[in-house]
Every structure is written in C-alpha cells, then in structure tokens.
mmCIF file of C-alpha atoms in Angstrom:
data_model
loop_
_atom_site.group_PDB
_atom_site.id
_atom_site.type_symbol
_atom_site.label_atom_id
_atom_site.label_comp_id
_atom_site.label_asym_id
_atom_site.label_seq_id
_atom_site.Cartn_x
_atom_site.Cartn_y
_atom_site.Cartn_z
ATOM 1 C CA UNK A 10 7.587 -39.919 98.152
ATOM 2 C CA UNK A 11 8.447 -42.319 100.946
ATOM 3 C CA UNK A 12 9.673 -41.300 104.573
ATOM 4 C CA UNK A 13 11.464 -43.257 107.418
ATOM 5 C CA UNK A 14 10.854 -42.066 110.827
ATOM 6 C CA UNK A 15 13.355 -43.378 113.463
ATOM 7 C CA UNK A 16 13.338 -43.423 117.172
ATOM 8 C CA UNK A 17 16.535 -41.942 118.674
ATOM 9 C CA UNK A 18 17.670 -43.676 122.004
ATOM 10 C CA UNK A 19 18.367 -47.482 121.292
ATOM 11 C CA UNK A 20 17.341 -47.220 117.640
ATOM 12 C CA UNK A 21 19.582 -44.698 115.973
ATOM 13 C CA UNK A 22 21.816 -43.517 118.828
ATOM 14 C CA UNK A 23 23.599 -45.786 121.273
ATOM 15 C CA UNK A 24 26.350 -45.389 124.013
ATOM 16 C CA UNK A 25 29.053 -45.261 121.281
ATOM 17 C CA UNK A 26 26.927 -42.907 119.105
ATOM 18 C CA UNK A 27 25.481 -43.589 115.625
ATOM 19 C CA UNK A 28 26.581 -46.816 113.823
ATOM 20 C CA UNK A 29 28.750 -46.082 110.879
ATOM 21 C CA UNK A 30 26.566 -48.523 108.733
ATOM 22 C CA UNK A 31 23.534 -46.704 109.662
ATOM 23 C CA UNK A 32 24.839 -43.271 109.254
ATOM 24 C CA UNK A 33 25.933 -44.424 105.533
ATOM 25 C CA UNK A 34 22.521 -45.988 104.719
ATOM 26 C CA UNK A 35 20.673 -42.812 105.954
ATOM 27 C CA UNK A 36 22.710 -40.814 103.831
ATOM 28 C CA UNK A 37 22.014 -42.783 100.588
ATOM 29 C CA UNK A 38 18.518 -43.108 101.625
ATOM 30 C CA UNK A 39 18.050 -39.264 101.668
ATOM 31 C CA UNK A 40 18.911 -38.987 98.075
ATOM 32 C CA UNK A 41 15.509 -40.388 97.165
ATOM 33 C CA UNK A 42 13.570 -40.186 100.169
ATOM 34 C CA UNK A 43 13.212 -38.460 103.508
ATOM 35 C CA UNK A 44 14.690 -39.583 106.823
ATOM 36 C CA UNK A 45 13.712 -37.940 110.107
ATOM 37 C CA UNK A 46 13.549 -38.634 113.890
ATOM 38 C CA UNK A 47 10.599 -39.434 116.128
ATOM 39 C CA UNK A 48 11.501 -39.222 119.706
ATOM 40 C CA UNK A 49 10.366 -38.553 123.189
ATOM 41 C CA UNK A 50 13.309 -36.193 123.474
ATOM 42 C CA UNK A 51 12.912 -32.337 122.597
ATOM 43 C CA UNK A 52 14.829 -30.904 119.870
ATOM 44 C CA UNK A 53 17.710 -29.711 122.146
ATOM 45 C CA UNK A 54 18.100 -33.449 123.329
ATOM 46 C CA UNK A 55 18.999 -34.525 119.836
ATOM 47 C CA UNK A 56 20.804 -31.672 118.025
ATOM 48 C CA UNK A 57 24.052 -31.942 119.642
ATOM 49 C CA UNK A 58 24.233 -35.801 119.216
ATOM 50 C CA UNK A 59 23.658 -35.826 115.457
ATOM 51 C CA UNK A 60 25.684 -32.893 114.299
ATOM 52 C CA UNK A 61 28.242 -33.820 111.828
ATOM 53 C CA UNK A 62 26.564 -37.351 111.268
ATOM 54 C CA UNK A 63 23.139 -37.027 109.941
ATOM 55 C CA UNK A 64 20.867 -34.234 108.664
ATOM 56 C CA UNK A 65 17.205 -35.081 109.309
ATOM 57 C CA UNK A 66 14.605 -34.010 106.974
ATOM 58 C CA UNK A 67 12.009 -33.498 109.572
ATOM 59 C CA UNK A 68 11.711 -34.017 113.423
ATOM 60 C CA UNK A 69 8.943 -35.345 115.531
ATOM 61 C CA UNK A 70 10.012 -34.469 119.136
ATOM 62 C CA UNK A 71 8.503 -34.531 122.675
ATOM 63 C CA UNK A 72 6.352 -37.739 121.882
ATOM 64 C CA UNK A 73 4.546 -36.231 119.074
ATOM 65 C CA UNK A 74 3.804 -32.883 120.809
ATOM 66 C CA UNK A 75 5.941 -31.071 118.213
ATOM 67 C CA UNK A 76 6.691 -31.562 114.345
ATOM 68 C CA UNK A 77 9.538 -29.394 112.576
ATOM 69 C CA UNK A 78 10.923 -29.305 109.157
ATOM 70 C CA UNK A 79 14.510 -29.704 108.225
ATOM 71 C CA UNK A 80 15.134 -26.035 109.127
ATOM 72 C CA UNK A 81 13.757 -26.665 112.628
ATOM 73 C CA UNK A 82 10.553 -24.532 111.664
ATOM 74 C CA UNK A 83 7.532 -25.465 113.688
ATOM 75 C CA UNK A 84 4.884 -27.302 111.530
ATOM 76 C CA UNK A 85 2.554 -28.493 114.157
ATOM 77 C CA UNK A 86 2.517 -28.266 118.091
ATOM 78 C CA UNK A 87 0.268 -29.337 120.984
ATOM 79 C CA UNK A 88 1.223 -27.705 124.471
ATOM 80 C CA UNK A 89 -0.070 -28.113 128.127
ATOM 81 C CA UNK A 90 -0.914 -25.551 130.705
ATOM 82 C CA UNK A 91 1.682 -24.331 133.473
ATOM 83 C CA UNK A 92 -0.980 -25.107 135.955
ATOM 84 C CA UNK A 93 -1.303 -28.837 134.997
ATOM 85 C CA UNK A 94 2.408 -29.051 134.778
ATOM 86 C CA UNK A 95 2.861 -27.619 138.408
ATOM 87 C CA UNK A 96 0.167 -30.300 139.618
ATOM 88 C CA UNK A 97 1.976 -33.203 137.935
ATOM 89 C CA UNK A 98 5.403 -31.965 139.131
ATOM 90 C CA UNK A 99 4.019 -31.667 142.889
ATOM 91 C CA UNK A 100 2.908 -35.333 142.705
ATOM 92 C CA UNK A 101 6.147 -36.772 141.636
ATOM 93 C CA UNK A 102 9.162 -34.502 142.102
ATOM 94 C CA UNK A 103 9.836 -35.795 145.663
ATOM 95 C CA UNK A 104 9.869 -39.392 144.329
ATOM 96 C CA UNK A 105 11.841 -39.080 141.198
ATOM 97 C CA UNK A 106 13.597 -36.569 139.081
ATOM 98 C CA UNK A 107 11.323 -34.569 136.658
ATOM 99 C CA UNK A 108 12.480 -32.670 133.451
ATOM 100 C CA UNK A 109 10.524 -30.177 131.730
ATOM 101 C CA UNK A 110 10.368 -29.959 127.946
ATOM 102 C CA UNK A 111 9.336 -26.122 127.161
ATOM 103 C CA UNK A 112 10.604 -23.539 124.609
ATOM 104 C CA UNK A 113 12.680 -26.342 122.907
ATOM 105 C CA UNK A 114 14.955 -26.621 125.989
ATOM 106 C CA UNK A 115 14.872 -29.030 128.826
ATOM 107 C CA UNK A 116 14.458 -27.630 132.316
ATOM 108 C CA UNK A 117 15.214 -29.029 135.730
ATOM 109 C CA UNK A 118 14.778 -27.912 139.356
ATOM 110 C CA UNK A 119 17.500 -30.192 140.518
ATOM 111 C CA UNK A 120 21.006 -28.418 140.583
ATOM 112 C CA UNK A 121 22.989 -31.696 140.431
ATOM 113 C CA UNK A 122 20.889 -33.358 137.902
ATOM 114 C CA UNK A 123 21.991 -36.965 137.075
ATOM 115 C CA UNK A 124 20.107 -37.163 133.766
ATOM 116 C CA UNK A 125 22.791 -37.242 131.097
ATOM 117 C CA UNK A 126 21.278 -34.636 128.741
ATOM 118 C CA UNK A 127 21.724 -30.887 128.468
ATOM 119 C CA UNK A 128 19.564 -29.168 130.969
ATOM 120 C CA UNK A 129 18.806 -25.728 132.064
ATOM 121 C CA UNK A 130 18.388 -25.024 135.838
ATOM 122 C CA UNK A 131 15.595 -23.084 137.014
ATOM 123 C CA UNK A 132 14.679 -22.387 140.766
ATOM 124 C CA UNK A 133 10.908 -22.707 140.106
ATOM 125 C CA UNK A 134 8.421 -23.702 137.307
ATOM 126 C CA UNK A 135 7.495 -19.961 137.248
ATOM 127 C CA UNK A 136 10.872 -19.113 135.675
ATOM 128 C CA UNK A 137 9.695 -21.272 132.621
ATOM 129 C CA UNK A 138 7.706 -19.547 129.811
ATOM 130 C CA UNK A 139 4.215 -20.839 129.441
ATOM 131 C CA UNK A 140 3.674 -20.472 125.782
ATOM 132 C CA UNK A 141 5.265 -23.855 124.638
ATOM 133 C CA UNK A 142 5.216 -26.493 127.340
ATOM 134 C CA UNK A 143 5.429 -29.526 125.323
ATOM 135 C CA UNK A 144 5.456 -31.996 128.299
ATOM 136 C CA UNK A 145 7.799 -33.558 130.899
ATOM 137 C CA UNK A 146 9.831 -36.703 131.600
ATOM 138 C CA UNK A 147 9.824 -38.693 134.948
ATOM 139 C CA UNK A 148 12.883 -40.671 135.650
ATOM 140 C CA UNK A 149 11.538 -43.783 137.504
ATOM 141 C CA UNK A 150 14.787 -45.567 137.808
ATOM 142 C CA UNK A 151 13.175 -48.909 137.408
ATOM 143 C CA UNK A 152 10.856 -50.342 134.496
ATOM 144 C CA UNK A 153 8.377 -51.772 136.763
ATOM 145 C CA UNK A 154 7.855 -48.396 138.583
ATOM 146 C CA UNK A 155 7.704 -46.574 135.447
ATOM 147 C CA UNK A 156 5.089 -49.041 134.341
ATOM 148 C CA UNK A 157 3.018 -48.327 137.576
ATOM 149 C CA UNK A 158 3.297 -44.582 137.329
ATOM 150 C CA UNK A 159 2.339 -44.522 133.527
ATOM 151 C CA UNK A 160 -0.758 -46.292 134.524
ATOM 152 C CA UNK A 161 -1.504 -43.990 137.459
ATOM 153 C CA UNK A 162 -0.823 -40.842 135.519
ATOM 154 C CA UNK A 163 -3.224 -41.930 132.626
ATOM 155 C CA UNK A 164 -5.879 -42.726 135.098
ATOM 156 C CA UNK A 165 -5.667 -39.545 137.310
ATOM 157 C CA UNK A 166 -5.187 -36.970 134.459
ATOM 158 C CA UNK A 167 -7.657 -36.889 131.494
ATOM 159 C CA UNK A 168 -5.776 -33.929 129.915
ATOM 160 C CA UNK A 169 -2.518 -35.724 129.351
ATOM 161 C CA UNK A 170 -1.050 -39.077 128.123
ATOM 162 C CA UNK A 171 1.892 -40.770 129.513
ATOM 163 C CA UNK A 172 4.109 -43.085 127.765
ATOM 164 C CA UNK A 173 6.551 -45.472 129.177
ATOM 165 C CA UNK A 174 10.251 -45.456 127.815
ATOM 166 C CA UNK A 175 11.770 -48.210 129.753
ATOM 167 C CA UNK A 176 12.492 -46.484 133.293
ATOM 168 C CA UNK A 177 11.482 -43.094 131.911
ATOM 169 C CA UNK A 178 7.946 -41.516 131.518
ATOM 170 C CA UNK A 179 7.236 -39.038 128.986
ATOM 171 C CA UNK A 180 4.097 -36.933 129.502
ATOM 172 C CA UNK A 181 2.267 -34.910 126.820
ATOM 173 C CA UNK A 182 -0.993 -33.526 125.813
ATOM 174 C CA UNK A 183 -3.585 -36.164 125.503
ATOM 175 C CA UNK A 184 -3.940 -36.890 121.746
ATOM 176 C CA UNK A 185 -0.265 -36.629 121.164
ATOM 177 C CA UNK A 186 1.852 -39.785 120.358
ATOM 178 C CA UNK A 187 4.507 -40.722 118.035
ATOM 179 C CA UNK A 188 1.721 -42.455 115.866
ATOM 180 C CA UNK A 189 -0.497 -39.458 115.715
ATOM 181 C CA UNK A 190 2.396 -37.522 114.616
ATOM 182 C CA UNK A 191 3.441 -39.997 112.018
ATOM 183 C CA UNK A 192 -0.050 -39.521 110.549
ATOM 184 C CA UNK A 193 0.073 -35.837 110.691
ATOM 185 C CA UNK A 194 3.531 -35.672 109.070
ATOM 186 C CA UNK A 195 2.055 -37.763 106.240
ATOM 187 C CA UNK A 196 -0.694 -35.350 105.758
ATOM 188 C CA UNK A 197 1.722 -32.067 106.104
ATOM 189 C CA UNK A 198 4.370 -33.395 103.738
ATOM 190 C CA UNK A 199 2.028 -35.192 101.503
ATOM 191 C CA UNK A 200 3.899 -38.397 101.634
ATOM 192 C CA UNK A 201 2.913 -41.662 99.901
ATOM 193 C CA UNK A 202 4.510 -44.007 102.427
ATOM 194 C CA UNK A 203 5.789 -43.630 105.896
ATOM 195 C CA UNK A 204 8.002 -46.269 107.585
ATOM 196 C CA UNK A 205 8.889 -46.420 111.169
ATOM 197 C CA UNK A 206 11.564 -47.893 113.293
ATOM 198 C CA UNK A 207 11.762 -48.099 117.275
ATOM 199 C CA UNK A 208 12.562 -50.354 119.949
ATOM 200 C CA UNK A 209 10.530 -49.320 123.243
ATOM 201 C CA UNK A 210 7.138 -49.095 124.480
ATOM 202 C CA UNK A 211 6.687 -45.602 123.433
ATOM 203 C CA UNK A 212 7.255 -46.461 119.879
ATOM 204 C CA UNK A 213 4.268 -48.787 119.743
ATOM 205 C CA UNK A 214 2.059 -46.096 118.476
ATOM 206 C CA UNK A 215 4.343 -45.418 115.714
ATOM 207 C CA UNK A 216 4.853 -48.808 114.806
ATOM 208 C CA UNK A 217 0.898 -49.219 114.474
ATOM 209 C CA UNK A 218 0.548 -46.148 112.502
ATOM 210 C CA UNK A 219 3.308 -46.215 110.171
ATOM 211 C CA UNK A 220 2.473 -48.012 106.677
ATOM 212 C CA UNK A 221 5.270 -50.387 107.307
ATOM 213 C CA UNK A 222 7.393 -50.651 110.672
ATOM 214 C CA UNK A 223 10.546 -52.124 112.043
ATOM 215 C CA UNK A 224 11.901 -53.311 115.459
ATOM 216 C CA UNK A 225 14.992 -55.207 116.777
ATOM 217 C CA UNK A 226 15.315 -58.891 117.728
ATOM 218 C CA UNK A 227 15.939 -57.619 121.383
ATOM 219 C CA UNK A 228 13.043 -55.263 121.705
ATOM 220 C CA UNK A 229 10.373 -56.343 124.222
ATOM 221 C CA UNK A 230 8.185 -58.893 123.018
ATOM 222 C CA UNK A 231 4.980 -56.655 122.962
ATOM 223 C CA UNK A 232 7.013 -54.324 120.761
ATOM 224 C CA UNK A 233 7.965 -57.004 118.338
ATOM 225 C CA UNK A 234 4.423 -58.007 118.013
ATOM 226 C CA UNK A 235 3.496 -54.553 116.729
ATOM 227 C CA UNK A 236 6.148 -54.469 113.936
ATOM 228 C CA UNK A 237 5.826 -55.390 110.447
ATOM 229 C CA UNK A 238 9.393 -56.623 110.317
ATOM 230 C CA UNK A 239 12.201 -57.693 112.776
ATOM 231 C CA UNK A 240 15.741 -56.293 111.946
ATOM 232 C CA UNK A 241 19.134 -55.999 113.409
ATOM 233 C CA UNK A 242 19.744 -52.193 112.360
ATOM 234 C CA UNK A 243 18.365 -49.195 110.605
ATOM 235 C CA UNK A 244 20.639 -50.050 107.738
ATOM 236 C CA UNK A 245 18.845 -53.491 107.324
ATOM 237 C CA UNK A 246 15.532 -51.940 107.364
ATOM 238 C CA UNK A 247 16.422 -49.370 104.748
ATOM 239 C CA UNK A 248 17.736 -52.260 102.579
ATOM 240 C CA UNK A 249 14.546 -53.819 102.950
ATOM 241 C CA UNK A 250 12.629 -50.615 102.030
ATOM 242 C CA UNK A 251 14.844 -50.405 98.874
ATOM 243 C CA UNK A 252 14.159 -53.648 97.745
#
C-alpha cells in the first residue's frame, strides 16, 4: 500500500484554507491509498482546520514526536522532561513567545498570545502535566533569528533537536524528526511506499526519508534540492503518484 505524508502549513493549509482541488484529489487518493499529515503542530493544532474537509488516515505531529492512527490512537511517542522544558523556557521566554506542546494541547504562559492557534493559558509550567511533553515552539519573528537560535539550541542541548520552520523553531527530543517518523510509519503500517510533500526547512528530513518526495517552486532553494519532484500543489503530486 502507498501513503502520502503531507506537511500542513503552506502545503495543505493556507490563509484561505485547503484548496478545493487538493481536497478533491486527496479524497480520491484515499480510495486506494493512505493520506496523512506530517507537521510540527500538535494534534489540536490541525484538527479544527481540517474538519469537514478531509479525514487523515494517520497523523505525524509535533515534528515526529508522536504518531497517531486515523482514530487518533497513539502508535508511537517520544517525550522530553519537565526539567529540560523549564531550562529551555527560561533561556528564551523573555526574548520570544514560547508555546508548549503537551498532552495534545498547546500551552502558553502569555495571557494575550499573538500566535494564531488555539492555546491553553497556564500560570506556570508546573501547571502542565509531565507525562506527555512532546516539545515546544519558539516564535523568533524573523527567519534569520530563527536560524541562529536553531543553531544555538542544537549546540547547547544534546537531549533535544531544534528545527527551523521559517520564523518558528520546533523543539523535540533528539532522534525525532519528520523523517524518522516517516520511517517509523512505514514500519508500523507495513507500507510499500511512502511519499512526502512539504515546503519548508523542517520538511527536509521527511523529503530525504520518503521513497519519493515533492516540494513547490516557491520553496527555499535548499528544500527544492532535497525533493524528488517540484510541483505546484498536492493535487499535482497525487496525479504524478497515480500515473
């Protein structure tokens, strides 16, 4: 069986929602194959936006720290400790807004958060459960700042890995990535072929690990270099897969 793993922001979902052509192509594709998400967002960060549009067959969320089936049952997960979370938070919260991905929620310690995604406000990190802390996201505002902080995080903390997603930085347990999750998904679901499609820096591990991969003509040059094919949309990628 074949499966297509798709990034969310800038690949499947745009400011005006999911493109109708992509939605139709995905529904047709799912008659014979599997379609799922592969995103830096946690589960709650995508569910609201896809309801009534598509029903993924699997979810790779939190930059590969968690894999779920179509019923949202956990198939695989990797977490970080609360102590490590606190340490990273202390280093960055005065310079940028930090969101915490835990227990399938997004937590913020900022009352008037500017991040356009449903978040749960808490007064301190101690208010967050410590069993399923998948990672955190840092809004560096500018891509160049995000690039520098990503480098700094990876040099400072050996227990985690940071991925740049344009102006955002996603931090998860070292060993996790969209690419490693695609490999794990192939094993868990006994797939013959896994395709990947994404548009940004944090998609590079997925593009490299997929059996065949796609990105867009307006993606950063380094992302285009890692993809097997350059397309204009998910629907075009699906058309190529079906040929």
